Backbone atoms as SQL, in Angstrom:
CREATE TABLE atoms (id INTEGER PRIMARY KEY, chain TEXT, resi INTEGER, resn TEXT, atom TEXT, x REAL, y REAL, z REAL);
INSERT INTO atoms VALUES
  (1, 'A', 1, 'MET', 'N', -49.846, 70.890, -12.023),
  (2, 'A', 1, 'MET', 'CA', -48.663, 71.229, -11.243),
  (3, 'A', 1, 'MET', 'C', -48.775, 70.552, -9.877),
  (4, 'A', 2, 'ASN', 'N', -47.652, 70.097, -9.373),
  (5, 'A', 2, 'ASN', 'CA', -47.591, 69.416, -8.090),
  (6, 'A', 2, 'ASN', 'C', -48.033, 70.373, -6.969),
  (7, 'A', 3, 'PRO', 'N', -49.056, 70.004, -6.182),
  (8, 'A', 3, 'PRO', 'CA', -49.530, 70.902, -5.119),
  (9, 'A', 3, 'PRO', 'C', -48.460, 71.195, -4.070),
  (10, 'A', 4, 'ARG', 'N', -47.548, 70.290, -3.842),
  (11, 'A', 4, 'ARG', 'CA', -46.472, 70.538, -2.879),
  (12, 'A', 4, 'ARG', 'C', -45.526, 71.620, -3.422),
  (13, 'A', 5, 'TYR', 'N', -45.269, 71.591, -4.717),
  (14, 'A', 5, 'TYR', 'CA', -44.446, 72.632, -5.329),
  (15, 'A', 5, 'TYR', 'C', -45.170, 73.978, -5.271),
  (16, 'A', 6, 'LEU', 'N', -46.474, 73.964, -5.459),
  (17, 'A', 6, 'LEU', 'CA', -47.244, 75.206, -5.368),
  (18, 'A', 6, 'LEU', 'C', -47.156, 75.799, -3.966),
  (19, 'A', 7, 'ASN', 'N', -47.149, 74.949, -2.938),
  (20, 'A', 7, 'ASN', 'CA', -46.958, 75.439, -1.564),
  (21, 'A', 7, 'ASN', 'C', -45.586, 76.093, -1.420),
  (22, 'A', 8, 'TYR', 'N', -44.563, 75.475, -1.976),
  (23, 'A', 8, 'TYR', 'CA', -43.204, 76.020, -1.953),
  (24, 'A', 8, 'TYR', 'C', -43.176, 77.406, -2.600),
  (25, 'A', 9, 'CYS', 'N', -43.813, 77.535, -3.733),
  (26, 'A', 9, 'CYS', 'CA', -43.869, 78.829, -4.424),
  (27, 'A', 9, 'CYS', 'C', -44.617, 79.859, -3.588),
  (28, 'A', 10, 'ARG', 'N', -45.748, 79.452, -3.028),
  (29, 'A', 10, 'ARG', 'CA', -46.583, 80.365, -2.237),
  (30, 'A', 10, 'ARG', 'C', -45.798, 80.900, -1.032),
  (31, 'A', 11, 'VAL', 'N', -45.079, 80.018, -0.341),
  (32, 'A', 11, 'VAL', 'CA', -44.303, 80.433, 0.826),
  (33, 'A', 11, 'VAL', 'C', -43.248, 81.463, 0.452),
  (34, 'A', 12, 'HIS', 'N', -42.715, 81.333, -0.733),
  (35, 'A', 12, 'HIS', 'CA', -41.684, 82.256, -1.185),
  (36, 'A', 12, 'HIS', 'C', -42.262, 83.469, -1.928),
  (37, 'A', 13, 'GLY', 'N', -43.584, 83.548, -1.997),
  (38, 'A', 13, 'GLY', 'CA', -44.235, 84.713, -2.590),
  (39, 'A', 13, 'GLY', 'C', -44.054, 84.827, -4.089),
  (40, 'A', 14, 'ARG', 'N', -43.959, 83.671, -4.749),
  (41, 'A', 14, 'ARG', 'CA', -43.739, 83.684, -6.188),
  (42, 'A', 14, 'ARG', 'C', -44.734, 82.773, -6.904),
  (43, 'A', 15, 'THR', 'N', -44.958, 83.073, -8.167),
  (44, 'A', 15, 'THR', 'CA', -45.699, 82.157, -9.020),
  (45, 'A', 15, 'THR', 'C', -44.760, 81.007, -9.372),
  (46, 'A', 16, 'PRO', 'N', -45.293, 79.900, -9.868),
  (47, 'A', 16, 'PRO', 'CA', -44.391, 78.809, -10.281),
  (48, 'A', 16, 'PRO', 'C', -43.347, 79.253, -11.314),
  (49, 'A', 17, 'ASP', 'N', -43.748, 80.067, -12.275),
  (50, 'A', 17, 'ASP', 'CA', -42.780, 80.537, -13.274),
  (51, 'A', 17, 'ASP', 'C', -41.702, 81.409, -12.634),
  (52, 'A', 18, 'GLU', 'N', -42.110, 82.291, -11.721),
  (53, 'A', 18, 'GLU', 'CA', -41.141, 83.144, -11.030),
  (54, 'A', 18, 'GLU', 'C', -40.197, 82.307, -10.157),
  (55, 'A', 19, 'GLN', 'N', -40.752, 81.309, -9.474),
  (56, 'A', 19, 'GLN', 'CA', -39.926, 80.458, -8.619),
  (57, 'A', 19, 'GLN', 'C', -38.928, 79.664, -9.456),
  (58, 'A', 20, 'HIS', 'N', -39.403, 79.165, -10.571),
  (59, 'A', 20, 'HIS', 'CA', -38.530, 78.410, -11.478),
  (60, 'A', 20, 'HIS', 'C', -37.351, 79.282, -11.921),
  (61, 'A', 21, 'ALA', 'N', -37.656, 80.511, -12.333),
  (62, 'A', 21, 'ALA', 'CA', -36.598, 81.428, -12.781),
  (63, 'A', 21, 'ALA', 'C', -35.647, 81.758, -11.625),
  (64, 'A', 22, 'HIS', 'N', -36.195, 81.989, -10.451),
  (65, 'A', 22, 'HIS', 'CA', -35.368, 82.279, -9.275),
  (66, 'A', 22, 'HIS', 'C', -34.442, 81.110, -8.954),
  (67, 'A', 23, 'ASP', 'N', -35.000, 79.914, -8.930),
  (68, 'A', 23, 'ASP', 'CA', -34.219, 78.746, -8.540),
  (69, 'A', 23, 'ASP', 'C', -33.159, 78.369, -9.572),
  (70, 'A', 24, 'GLU', 'N', -33.392, 78.704, -10.829),
  (71, 'A', 24, 'GLU', 'CA', -32.354, 78.462, -11.837),
  (72, 'A', 24, 'GLU', 'C', -31.096, 79.272, -11.523),
  (73, 'A', 25, 'VAL', 'N', -31.286, 80.486, -10.989),
  (74, 'A', 25, 'VAL', 'CA', -30.157, 81.339, -10.623),
  (75, 'A', 25, 'VAL', 'C', -29.590, 80.917, -9.262),
  (76, 'A', 26, 'ALA', 'N', -30.488, 80.678, -8.308),
  (77, 'A', 26, 'ALA', 'CA', -30.064, 80.344, -6.940),
  (78, 'A', 26, 'ALA', 'C', -29.401, 78.972, -6.850),
  (79, 'A', 27, 'TRP', 'N', -29.827, 78.059, -7.704),
  (80, 'A', 27, 'TRP', 'CA', -29.338, 76.679, -7.648),
  (81, 'A', 27, 'TRP', 'C', -28.841, 76.242, -9.027),
  (82, 'A', 28, 'PRO', 'N', -27.776, 76.871, -9.561),
  (83, 'A', 28, 'PRO', 'CA', -27.304, 76.482, -10.891),
  (84, 'A', 28, 'PRO', 'C', -26.873, 75.013, -10.895),
  (85, 'A', 29, 'GLY', 'N', -27.289, 74.323, -11.922),
  (86, 'A', 29, 'GLY', 'CA', -26.948, 72.913, -12.029),
  (87, 'A', 29, 'GLY', 'C', -27.901, 71.994, -11.279),
  (88, 'A', 30, 'GLY', 'N', -28.857, 72.556, -10.572),
  (89, 'A', 30, 'GLY', 'CA', -29.803, 71.741, -9.815),
  (90, 'A', 30, 'GLY', 'C', -30.963, 72.575, -9.330),
  (91, 'A', 31, 'ARG', 'N', -31.756, 73.094, -10.248),
  (92, 'A', 31, 'ARG', 'CA', -32.771, 74.071, -9.893),
  (93, 'A', 31, 'ARG', 'C', -33.838, 73.546, -8.939),
  (94, 'A', 32, 'MET', 'N', -33.966, 72.245, -8.760),
  (95, 'A', 32, 'MET', 'CA', -34.952, 71.717, -7.809),
  (96, 'A', 32, 'MET', 'C', -34.363, 71.569, -6.400),
  (97, 'A', 33, 'THR', 'N', -33.093, 71.933, -6.236),
  (98, 'A', 33, 'THR', 'CA', -32.433, 71.793, -4.942),
  (99, 'A', 33, 'THR', 'C', -33.156, 72.584, -3.857),
  (100, 'A', 34, 'GLY', 'N', -33.571, 73.786, -4.154),
  (101, 'A', 34, 'GLY', 'CA', -34.291, 74.602, -3.167),
  (102, 'A', 34, 'GLY', 'C', -35.579, 73.934, -2.731),
  (103, 'A', 35, 'PHE', 'N', -36.323, 73.411, -3.673),
  (104, 'A', 35, 'PHE', 'CA', -37.582, 72.724, -3.369),
  (105, 'A', 35, 'PHE', 'C', -37.321, 71.475, -2.536),
  (106, 'A', 36, 'ILE', 'N', -36.336, 70.697, -2.923),
  (107, 'A', 36, 'ILE', 'CA', -36.028, 69.459, -2.201),
  (108, 'A', 36, 'ILE', 'C', -35.592, 69.777, -0.772),
  (109, 'A', 37, 'SER', 'N', -34.759, 70.787, -0.616),
  (110, 'A', 37, 'SER', 'CA', -34.305, 71.189, 0.715),
  (111, 'A', 37, 'SER', 'C', -35.483, 71.672, 1.563),
  (112, 'A', 38, 'TRP', 'N', -36.335, 72.490, 0.969),
  (113, 'A', 38, 'TRP', 'CA', -37.516, 73.002, 1.674),
  (114, 'A', 38, 'TRP', 'C', -38.430, 71.861, 2.089),
  (115, 'A', 39, 'MET', 'N', -38.651, 70.906, 1.186),
  (116, 'A', 39, 'MET', 'CA', -39.508, 69.756, 1.505),
  (117, 'A', 39, 'MET', 'C', -38.929, 68.947, 2.659),
  (118, 'A', 40, 'SER', 'N', -37.634, 68.790, 2.694),
  (119, 'A', 40, 'SER', 'CA', -36.997, 68.056, 3.786),
  (120, 'A', 40, 'SER', 'C', -37.220, 68.769, 5.119),
  (121, 'A', 41, 'GLN', 'N', -37.078, 70.086, 5.123),
  (122, 'A', 41, 'GLN', 'CA', -37.328, 70.862, 6.345),
  (123, 'A', 41, 'GLN', 'C', -38.781, 70.721, 6.796),
  (124, 'A', 42, 'GLN', 'N', -39.697, 70.784, 5.839),
  (125, 'A', 42, 'GLN', 'CA', -41.113, 70.663, 6.181),
  (126, 'A', 42, 'GLN', 'C', -41.435, 69.264, 6.710),
  (127, 'A', 43, 'MET', 'N', -40.828, 68.259, 6.099),
  (128, 'A', 43, 'MET', 'CA', -41.075, 66.890, 6.533),
  (129, 'A', 43, 'MET', 'C', -40.576, 66.679, 7.958),
  (130, 'A', 44, 'ARG', 'N', -39.444, 67.271, 8.287),
  (131, 'A', 44, 'ARG', 'CA', -38.927, 67.148, 9.660),
  (132, 'A', 44, 'ARG', 'C', -39.884, 67.813, 10.655),
  (133, 'A', 45, 'ALA', 'N', -40.401, 68.968, 10.291),
  (134, 'A', 45, 'ALA', 'CA', -41.364, 69.650, 11.167),
  (135, 'A', 45, 'ALA', 'C', -42.644, 68.823, 11.298),
  (136, 'A', 46, 'PHE', 'N', -43.084, 68.234, 10.206),
  (137, 'A', 46, 'PHE', 'CA', -44.283, 67.389, 10.233),
  (138, 'A', 46, 'PHE', 'C', -44.041, 66.165, 11.109),
  (139, 'A', 47, 'HIS', 'N', -42.879, 65.560, 10.984),
  (140, 'A', 47, 'HIS', 'CA', -42.555, 64.382, 11.796),
  (141, 'A', 47, 'HIS', 'C', -42.577, 64.730, 13.277),
  (142, 'A', 48, 'ALA', 'N', -42.046, 65.891, 13.629),
  (143, 'A', 48, 'ALA', 'CA', -42.044, 66.318, 15.030),
  (144, 'A', 48, 'ALA', 'C', -43.469, 66.521, 15.543),
  (145, 'A', 49, 'ALA', 'N', -44.335, 67.040, 14.676),
  (146, 'A', 49, 'ALA', 'CA', -45.721, 67.313, 15.079),
  (147, 'A', 49, 'ALA', 'C', -46.615, 66.084, 15.012),
  (148, 'A', 50, 'HIS', 'N', -46.317, 65.166, 14.091),
  (149, 'A', 50, 'HIS', 'CA', -47.196, 64.007, 13.858),
  (150, 'A', 50, 'HIS', 'C', -46.405, 62.716, 13.642),
  (151, 'A', 51, 'PRO', 'N', -45.682, 62.248, 14.640),
  (152, 'A', 51, 'PRO', 'CA', -44.932, 61.003, 14.452),
  (153, 'A', 51, 'PRO', 'C', -45.841, 59.809, 14.164),
  (154, 'A', 52, 'GLU', 'N', -47.098, 59.911, 14.537),
  (155, 'A', 52, 'GLU', 'CA', -48.043, 58.815, 14.281),
  (156, 'A', 52, 'GLU', 'C', -48.322, 58.613, 12.794),
  (157, 'A', 53, 'ALA', 'N', -47.969, 59.579, 11.957),
  (158, 'A', 53, 'ALA', 'CA', -48.182, 59.465, 10.514),
  (159, 'A', 53, 'ALA', 'C', -47.066, 58.673, 9.837),
  (160, 'A', 54, 'PHE', 'N', -46.110, 58.202, 10.622),
  (161, 'A', 54, 'PHE', 'CA', -44.966, 57.453, 10.117),
  (162, 'A', 54, 'PHE', 'C', -44.993, 56.043, 10.697),
  (163, 'A', 55, 'LEU', 'N', -44.665, 55.068, 9.897),
  (164, 'A', 55, 'LEU', 'CA', -44.624, 53.687, 10.377),
  (165, 'A', 55, 'LEU', 'C', -43.611, 53.572, 11.509),
  (166, 'A', 56, 'GLY', 'N', -44.074, 53.153, 12.650),
  (167, 'A', 56, 'GLY', 'CA', -43.198, 53.022, 13.804),
  (168, 'A', 56, 'GLY', 'C', -42.589, 54.331, 14.256),
  (169, 'A', 57, 'GLY', 'N', -43.133, 55.450, 13.803),
  (170, 'A', 57, 'GLY', 'CA', -42.603, 56.757, 14.165),
  (171, 'A', 57, 'GLY', 'C', -41.294, 57.109, 13.483),
  (172, 'A', 58, 'LYS', 'N', -40.845, 56.268, 12.550),
  (173, 'A', 58, 'LYS', 'CA', -39.550, 56.478, 11.891),
  (174, 'A', 58, 'LYS', 'C', -39.665, 57.540, 10.802),
  (175, 'A', 59, 'PHE', 'N', -38.718, 58.464, 10.824),
  (176, 'A', 59, 'PHE', 'CA', -38.766, 59.623, 9.932),
  (177, 'A', 59, 'PHE', 'C', -38.924, 59.261, 8.463),
  (178, 'A', 60, 'HIS', 'N', -38.236, 58.273, 7.971),
  (179, 'A', 60, 'HIS', 'CA', -38.270, 57.952, 6.540),
  (180, 'A', 60, 'HIS', 'C', -39.342, 56.932, 6.186),
  (181, 'A', 61, 'ALA', 'N', -40.348, 56.794, 7.051),
  (182, 'A', 61, 'ALA', 'CA', -41.392, 55.798, 6.799),
  (183, 'A', 61, 'ALA', 'C', -42.777, 56.444, 6.811),
  (184, 'A', 62, 'LEU', 'N', -42.926, 57.558, 6.091),
  (185, 'A', 62, 'LEU', 'CA', -44.226, 58.225, 6.001),
  (186, 'A', 62, 'LEU', 'C', -45.225, 57.295, 5.328),
  (187, 'A', 63, 'PHE', 'N', -46.369, 57.115, 5.953),
  (188, 'A', 63, 'PHE', 'CA', -47.388, 56.296, 5.318),
  (189, 'A', 63, 'PHE', 'C', -48.700, 57.042, 5.143),
  (190, 'A', 64, 'ASN', 'N', -48.878, 58.135, 5.848),
  (191, 'A', 64, 'ASN', 'CA', -50.140, 58.866, 5.755),
  (192, 'A', 64, 'ASN', 'C', -49.923, 60.154, 4.958),
  (193, 'A', 65, 'HIS', 'N', -49.906, 60.001, 3.644),
  (194, 'A', 65, 'HIS', 'CA', -49.654, 61.146, 2.760),
  (195, 'A', 65, 'HIS', 'C', -50.796, 62.150, 2.798),
  (196, 'A', 66, 'GLU', 'N', -51.993, 61.689, 3.033),
  (197, 'A', 66, 'GLU', 'CA', -53.147, 62.591, 3.091),
  (198, 'A', 66, 'GLU', 'C', -52.994, 63.573, 4.257),
  (199, 'A', 67, 'THR', 'N', -52.607, 63.061, 5.418),
  (200, 'A', 67, 'THR', 'CA', -52.389, 63.924, 6.582),
  (201, 'A', 67, 'THR', 'C', -51.229, 64.874, 6.319),
  (202, 'A', 68, 'TRP', 'N', -50.174, 64.389, 5.699),
  (203, 'A', 68, 'TRP', 'CA', -49.015, 65.217, 5.353),
  (204, 'A', 68, 'TRP', 'C', -49.435, 66.363, 4.440),
  (205, 'A', 69, 'ASP', 'N', -50.200, 66.074, 3.406),
  (206, 'A', 69, 'ASP', 'CA', -50.618, 67.116, 2.468),
  (207, 'A', 69, 'ASP', 'C', -51.532, 68.140, 3.138),
  (208, 'A', 70, 'ARG', 'N', -52.439, 67.682, 3.995),
  (209, 'A', 70, 'ARG', 'CA', -53.312, 68.626, 4.717),
  (210, 'A', 70, 'ARG', 'C', -52.479, 69.522, 5.636),
  (211, 'A', 71, 'TRP', 'N', -51.521, 68.940, 6.337),
  (212, 'A', 71, 'TRP', 'CA', -50.659, 69.702, 7.241),
  (213, 'A', 71, 'TRP', 'C', -49.843, 70.725, 6.444),
  (214, 'A', 72, 'LEU', 'N', -49.264, 70.298, 5.333),
  (215, 'A', 72, 'LEU', 'CA', -48.448, 71.192, 4.517),
  (216, 'A', 72, 'LEU', 'C', -49.290, 72.345, 3.975),
  (217, 'A', 73, 'ASP', 'N', -50.499, 72.040, 3.500),
  (218, 'A', 73, 'ASP', 'CA', -51.398, 73.096, 3.018),
  (219, 'A', 73, 'ASP', 'C', -51.708, 74.098, 4.131),
  (220, 'A', 74, 'ALA', 'N', -52.058, 73.599, 5.306),
  (221, 'A', 74, 'ALA', 'CA', -52.421, 74.465, 6.430),
  (222, 'A', 74, 'ALA', 'C', -51.219, 75.289, 6.878),
  (223, 'A', 75, 'THR', 'N', -50.059, 74.673, 6.935),
  (224, 'A', 75, 'THR', 'CA', -48.852, 75.370, 7.383),
  (225, 'A', 75, 'THR', 'C', -48.468, 76.464, 6.413),
  (226, 'A', 76, 'THR', 'N', -48.490, 76.199, 5.137),
  (227, 'A', 76, 'THR', 'CA', -48.069, 77.206, 4.164),
  (228, 'A', 76, 'THR', 'C', -49.120, 78.305, 4.040),
  (229, 'A', 77, 'THR', 'N', -50.369, 77.979, 4.260),
  (230, 'A', 77, 'THR', 'CA', -51.414, 79.007, 4.224),
  (231, 'A', 77, 'THR', 'C', -51.224, 79.960, 5.396),
  (232, 'A', 78, 'LYS', 'N', -50.905, 79.436, 6.570),
  (233, 'A', 78, 'LYS', 'CA', -50.661, 80.282, 7.753),
  (234, 'A', 78, 'LYS', 'C', -49.502, 81.232, 7.505),
  (235, 'A', 79, 'LEU', 'N', -48.483, 80.803, 6.793),
  (236, 'A', 79, 'LEU', 'CA', -47.326, 81.635, 6.535),
  (237, 'A', 79, 'LEU', 'C', -47.664, 82.818, 5.643),
  (238, 'A', 80, 'GLU', 'N', -48.717, 82.700, 4.866),
  (239, 'A', 80, 'GLU', 'CA', -49.133, 83.802, 3.992),
  (240, 'A', 80, 'GLU', 'C', -49.763, 84.933, 4.778),
  (241, 'A', 81, 'ASP', 'N', -50.444, 84.594, 5.871),
  (242, 'A', 81, 'ASP', 'CA', -51.185, 85.602, 6.658),
  (243, 'A', 81, 'ASP', 'C', -50.284, 86.600, 7.343);
């Protein structure tokens, strides 16, 4: 399972199966819409915190995926506490 999707599930307090079932109802016709929207919000927050992880600081030019994944893991873990 995609670790980024697992972070999305964790933040929402659901297992992947529970999140899948929830999103099918919440997003009929596009059950990944919630995940995609959430990822976009997280990416914007990451860009604000770490513009150096993007080529030329440009939002759509992420090049340091390792730093992004570490940040996302740390951020979603903090939200659980």
